CSV table of C-alpha atoms in Angstrom, one decimal:
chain,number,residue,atom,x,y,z
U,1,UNK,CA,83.3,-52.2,76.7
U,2,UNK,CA,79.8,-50.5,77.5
U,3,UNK,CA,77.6,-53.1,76.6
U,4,UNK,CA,76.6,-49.8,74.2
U,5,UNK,CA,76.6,-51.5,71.1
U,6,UNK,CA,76.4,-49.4,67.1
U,7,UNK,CA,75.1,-50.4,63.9
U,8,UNK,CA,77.0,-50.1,61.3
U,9,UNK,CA,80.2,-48.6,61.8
U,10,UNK,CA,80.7,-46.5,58.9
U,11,UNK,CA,78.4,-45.7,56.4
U,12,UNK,CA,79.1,-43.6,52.8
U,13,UNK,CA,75.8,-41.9,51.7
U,14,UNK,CA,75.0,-39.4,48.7
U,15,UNK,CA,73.6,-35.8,49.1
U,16,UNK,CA,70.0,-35.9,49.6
U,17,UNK,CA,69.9,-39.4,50.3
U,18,UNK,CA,68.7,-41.1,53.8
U,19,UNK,CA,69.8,-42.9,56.7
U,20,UNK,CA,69.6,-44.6,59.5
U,21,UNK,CA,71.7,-45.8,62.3
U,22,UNK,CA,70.9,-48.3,65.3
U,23,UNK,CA,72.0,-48.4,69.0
U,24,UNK,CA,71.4,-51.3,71.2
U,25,UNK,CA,71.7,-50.0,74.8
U,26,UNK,CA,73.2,-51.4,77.8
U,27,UNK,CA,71.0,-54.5,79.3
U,28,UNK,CA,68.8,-52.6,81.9
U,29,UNK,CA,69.3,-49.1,80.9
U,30,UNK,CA,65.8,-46.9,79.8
U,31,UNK,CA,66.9,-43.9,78.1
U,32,UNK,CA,69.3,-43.2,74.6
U,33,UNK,CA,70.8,-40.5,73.9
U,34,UNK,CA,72.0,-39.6,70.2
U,35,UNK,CA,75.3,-37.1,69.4
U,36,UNK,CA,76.8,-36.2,66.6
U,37,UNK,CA,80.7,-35.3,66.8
U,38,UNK,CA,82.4,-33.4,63.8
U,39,UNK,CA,85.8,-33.5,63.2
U,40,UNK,CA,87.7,-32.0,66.0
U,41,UNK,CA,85.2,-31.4,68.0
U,42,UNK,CA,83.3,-32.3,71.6
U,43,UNK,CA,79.6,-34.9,70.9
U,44,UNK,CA,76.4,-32.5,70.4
U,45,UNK,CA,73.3,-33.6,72.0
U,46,UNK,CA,70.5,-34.1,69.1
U,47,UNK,CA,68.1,-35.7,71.1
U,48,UNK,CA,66.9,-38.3,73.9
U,49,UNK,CA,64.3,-40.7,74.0
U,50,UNK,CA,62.9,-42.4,77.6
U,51,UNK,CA,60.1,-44.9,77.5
U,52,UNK,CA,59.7,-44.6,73.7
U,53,UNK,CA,59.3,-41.0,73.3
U,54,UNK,CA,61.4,-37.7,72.1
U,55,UNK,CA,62.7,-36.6,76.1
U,56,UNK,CA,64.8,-33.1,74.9
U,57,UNK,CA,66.1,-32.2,71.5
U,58,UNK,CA,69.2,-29.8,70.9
U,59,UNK,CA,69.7,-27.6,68.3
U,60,UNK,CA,69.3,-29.9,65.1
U,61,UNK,CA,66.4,-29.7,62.2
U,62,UNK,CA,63.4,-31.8,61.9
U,63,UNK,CA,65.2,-34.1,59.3
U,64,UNK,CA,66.8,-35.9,62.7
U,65,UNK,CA,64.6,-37.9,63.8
U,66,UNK,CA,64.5,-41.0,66.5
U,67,UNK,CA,62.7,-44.2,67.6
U,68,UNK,CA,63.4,-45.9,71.0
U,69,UNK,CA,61.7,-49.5,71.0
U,70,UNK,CA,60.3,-51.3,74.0
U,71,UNK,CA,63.4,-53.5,74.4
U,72,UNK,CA,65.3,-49.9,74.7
U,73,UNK,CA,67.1,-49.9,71.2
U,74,UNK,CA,67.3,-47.1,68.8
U,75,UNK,CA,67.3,-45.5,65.7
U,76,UNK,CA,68.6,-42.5,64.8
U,77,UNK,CA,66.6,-41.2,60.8
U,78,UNK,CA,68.7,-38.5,58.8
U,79,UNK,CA,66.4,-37.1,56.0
U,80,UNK,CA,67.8,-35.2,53.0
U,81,UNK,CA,71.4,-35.5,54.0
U,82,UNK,CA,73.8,-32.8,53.5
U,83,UNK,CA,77.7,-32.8,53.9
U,84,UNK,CA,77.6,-31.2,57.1
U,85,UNK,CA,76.0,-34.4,58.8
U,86,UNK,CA,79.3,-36.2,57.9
U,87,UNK,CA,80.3,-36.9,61.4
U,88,UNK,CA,80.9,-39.7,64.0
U,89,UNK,CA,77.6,-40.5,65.3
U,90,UNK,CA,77.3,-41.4,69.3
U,91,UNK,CA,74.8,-43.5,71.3
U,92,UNK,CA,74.4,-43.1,74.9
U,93,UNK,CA,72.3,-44.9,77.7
U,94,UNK,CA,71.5,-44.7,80.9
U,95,UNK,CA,69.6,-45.3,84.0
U,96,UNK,CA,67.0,-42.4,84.5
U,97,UNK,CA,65.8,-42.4,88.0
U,98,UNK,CA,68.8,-43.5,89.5
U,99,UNK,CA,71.0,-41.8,92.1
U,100,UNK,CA,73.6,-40.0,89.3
U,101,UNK,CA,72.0,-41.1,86.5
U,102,UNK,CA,73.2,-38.9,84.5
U,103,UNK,CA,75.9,-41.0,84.0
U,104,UNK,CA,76.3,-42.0,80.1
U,105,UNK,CA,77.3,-45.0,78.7
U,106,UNK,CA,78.7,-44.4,74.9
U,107,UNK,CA,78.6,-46.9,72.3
U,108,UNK,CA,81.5,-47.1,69.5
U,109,UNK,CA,79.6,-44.5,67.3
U,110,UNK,CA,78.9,-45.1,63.4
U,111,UNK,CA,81.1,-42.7,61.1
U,112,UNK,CA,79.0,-41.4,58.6
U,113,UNK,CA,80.5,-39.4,55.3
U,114,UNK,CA,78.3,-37.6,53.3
U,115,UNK,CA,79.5,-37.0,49.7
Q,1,UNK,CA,73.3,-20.6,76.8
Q,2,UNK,CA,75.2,-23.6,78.7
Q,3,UNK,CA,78.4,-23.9,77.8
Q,4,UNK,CA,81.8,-25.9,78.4
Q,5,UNK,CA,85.4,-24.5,77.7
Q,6,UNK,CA,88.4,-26.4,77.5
Q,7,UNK,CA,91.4,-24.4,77.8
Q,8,UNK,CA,94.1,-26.7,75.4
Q,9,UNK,CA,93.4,-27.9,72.4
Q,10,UNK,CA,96.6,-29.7,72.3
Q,11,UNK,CA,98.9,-31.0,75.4
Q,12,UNK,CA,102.5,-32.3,74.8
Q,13,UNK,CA,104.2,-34.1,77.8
Q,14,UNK,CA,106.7,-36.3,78.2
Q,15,UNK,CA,106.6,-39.4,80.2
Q,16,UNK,CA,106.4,-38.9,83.9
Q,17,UNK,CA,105.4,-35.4,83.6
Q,18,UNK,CA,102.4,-34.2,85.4
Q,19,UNK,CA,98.8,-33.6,83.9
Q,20,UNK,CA,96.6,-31.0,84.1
Q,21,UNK,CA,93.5,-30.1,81.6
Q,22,UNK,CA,91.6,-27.1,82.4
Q,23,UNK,CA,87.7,-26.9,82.1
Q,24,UNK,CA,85.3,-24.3,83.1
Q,25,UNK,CA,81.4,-24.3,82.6
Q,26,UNK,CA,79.1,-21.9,82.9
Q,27,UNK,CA,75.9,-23.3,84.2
Q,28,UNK,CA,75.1,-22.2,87.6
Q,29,UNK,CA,72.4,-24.7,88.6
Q,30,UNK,CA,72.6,-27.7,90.0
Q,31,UNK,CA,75.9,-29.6,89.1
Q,32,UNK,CA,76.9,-32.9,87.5
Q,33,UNK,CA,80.4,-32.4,86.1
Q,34,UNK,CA,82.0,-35.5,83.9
Q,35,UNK,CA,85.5,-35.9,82.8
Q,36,UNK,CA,85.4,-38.4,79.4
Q,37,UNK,CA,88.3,-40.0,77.6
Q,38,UNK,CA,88.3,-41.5,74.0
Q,39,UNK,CA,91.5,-44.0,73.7
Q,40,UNK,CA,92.8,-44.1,70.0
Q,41,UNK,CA,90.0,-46.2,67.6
Q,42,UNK,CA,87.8,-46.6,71.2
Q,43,UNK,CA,84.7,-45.3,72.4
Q,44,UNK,CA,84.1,-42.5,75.1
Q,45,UNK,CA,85.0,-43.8,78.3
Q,46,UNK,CA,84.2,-42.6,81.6
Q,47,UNK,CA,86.7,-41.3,83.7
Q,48,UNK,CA,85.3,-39.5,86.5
Q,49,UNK,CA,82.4,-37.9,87.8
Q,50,UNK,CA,81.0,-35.0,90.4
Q,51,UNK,CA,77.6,-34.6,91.4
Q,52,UNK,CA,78.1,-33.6,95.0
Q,53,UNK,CA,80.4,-34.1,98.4
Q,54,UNK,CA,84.2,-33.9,98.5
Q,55,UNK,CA,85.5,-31.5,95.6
Q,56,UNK,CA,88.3,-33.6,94.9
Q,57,UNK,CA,87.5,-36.8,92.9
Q,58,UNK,CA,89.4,-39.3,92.3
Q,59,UNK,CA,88.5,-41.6,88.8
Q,60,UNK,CA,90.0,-44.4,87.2
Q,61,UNK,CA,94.1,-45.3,85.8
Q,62,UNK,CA,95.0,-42.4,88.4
Q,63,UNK,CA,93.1,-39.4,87.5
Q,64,UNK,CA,91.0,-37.1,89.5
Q,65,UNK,CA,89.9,-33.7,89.3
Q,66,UNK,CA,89.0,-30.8,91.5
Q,67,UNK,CA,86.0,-28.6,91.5
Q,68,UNK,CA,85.8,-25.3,92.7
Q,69,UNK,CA,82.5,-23.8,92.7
Q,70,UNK,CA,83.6,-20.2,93.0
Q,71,UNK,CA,85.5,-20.4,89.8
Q,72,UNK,CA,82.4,-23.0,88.0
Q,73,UNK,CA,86.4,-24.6,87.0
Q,74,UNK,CA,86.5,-28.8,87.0
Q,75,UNK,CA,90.4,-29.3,86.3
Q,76,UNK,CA,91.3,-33.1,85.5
Q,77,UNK,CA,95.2,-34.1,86.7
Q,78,UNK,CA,97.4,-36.7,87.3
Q,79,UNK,CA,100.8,-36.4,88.9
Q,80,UNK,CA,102.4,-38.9,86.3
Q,81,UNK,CA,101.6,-39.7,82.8
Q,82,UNK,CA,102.1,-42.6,81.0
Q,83,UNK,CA,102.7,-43.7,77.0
Q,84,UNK,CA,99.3,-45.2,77.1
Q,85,UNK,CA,97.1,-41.7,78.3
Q,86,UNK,CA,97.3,-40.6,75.0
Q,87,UNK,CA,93.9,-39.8,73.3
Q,88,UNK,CA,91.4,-37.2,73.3
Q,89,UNK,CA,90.0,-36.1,77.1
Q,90,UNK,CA,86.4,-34.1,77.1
Q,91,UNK,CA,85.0,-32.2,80.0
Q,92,UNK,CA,80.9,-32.6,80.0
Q,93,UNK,CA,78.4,-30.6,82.2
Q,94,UNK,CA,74.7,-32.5,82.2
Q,95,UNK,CA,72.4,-29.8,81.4
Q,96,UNK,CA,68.0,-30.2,81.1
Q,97,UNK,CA,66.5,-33.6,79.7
Q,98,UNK,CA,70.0,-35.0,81.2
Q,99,UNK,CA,71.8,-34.2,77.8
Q,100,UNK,CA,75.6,-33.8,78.1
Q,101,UNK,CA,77.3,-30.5,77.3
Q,102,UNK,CA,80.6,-31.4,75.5
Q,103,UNK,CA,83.8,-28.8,75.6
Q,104,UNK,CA,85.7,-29.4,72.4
Q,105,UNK,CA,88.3,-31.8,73.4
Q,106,UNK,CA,92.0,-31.8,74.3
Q,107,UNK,CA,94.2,-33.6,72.5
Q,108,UNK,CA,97.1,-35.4,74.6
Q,109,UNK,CA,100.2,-36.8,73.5
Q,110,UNK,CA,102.5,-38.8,75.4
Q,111,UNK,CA,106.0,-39.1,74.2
Q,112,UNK,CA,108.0,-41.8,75.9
């Protein structure tokens, strides 16, 4: 266990519809990251949030969208879902500052099907 | 663009058969190589890491890996597999904003 810990753990949504997921990061750790994984394939970055603000975004549309809170916990917003987003959604934390903090600590994800 | 390739998609071994997964990323900046594993129904775990010193690492349950700079390669191995390493193994390169750069997973089985 990570002390990453993923809210809910699956979630069946309509077209258009919203949604949004929740991370609760390891005790002590300042920065989230959020991935999505598609079937068969290796976690995309979306995006990262340190001290409460967007810290790098990846290639995804302005419908993703985040919130990291002062106790370090996150949400993850999907506007206007389409069936592409179906996908096993990944939080990360870690320790920015720290020697090799670049080391990620993954939470159990949230599978989300779009139908 | 940054990039991570993973050579198998699939692996088949037998039990006490030697491991090894190829990975090669492109980035030639600073380096922060990751080998992650995800157990059937469990999370990414990590198994090993290289930021900088020895090129041979050595992770956890008897795996390590080997980087060679002059072919940007980051092999994972281990001389004797076991039932329980199957699952899905991922090679990551930490790119800008410390995001990870995924390959695409190889798939291990382990047949006793």
């Amino acid at each position: 266990e990570t002390g990453v810990t993923q809210s809910p753990t699956h979630l069946i949504k309509t077209r258009g519809q919203q949604v949004t997921l929740r991370c609760s990061s390891q005790s002590g750790h300042n920065t989230v990251s959020w991935y999505q994984q598609a079937l068969g394939q290796g976690p995309q970055f979306i995006f990262q949030y340190y001290r409460e603000e967007e810290n790098g975004r990846g290639n995804f549309p302005p419908r993703f969208s985040g919130l990291q809170f002062p106790n370090y916990s996150s949400e993850l917003n999907v506007n206007a879902l389409e069936l592409d987003d179906s996908a096993l959604y990944l939080c990360a934390s870690s320790l920015v500052g720290r020697r090799g903090g670049n080391e990620q600590y993954f939470g159990p994800g949230t599978r989300l099907t779009v139908t | 663009a940054q990039s991570v390739s993973q050579h198998n998609h699939h692996v088949i071994l037998s039990e006490a058969a030697s491991l090894e997964l190829g990975c090669n990323y492109s980035y030639g900046g600073t380096v922060n190589l990751f080998w992650y594993v995800q157990y059937p129904g469990q999370h990414l775990q990590l198994l090993l890491k290289y930021f900088s010193g020895d090129p041979l690492v050595k992770g956890i349950k008897g795996f390590e890996a080997e980087f060679i700079k002059s072919k940007f390669s980051f092999n994972l191995r281990k001389p004797s597999v076991q039932w329980s390493d199957t699952a899905e193994y991922f090679c990551a390169h930490a790119g800008g904003y410390n995001k990870l750069i995924f390959g695409a997973g190889t798939r291990l089985a382990v047949h006793p």
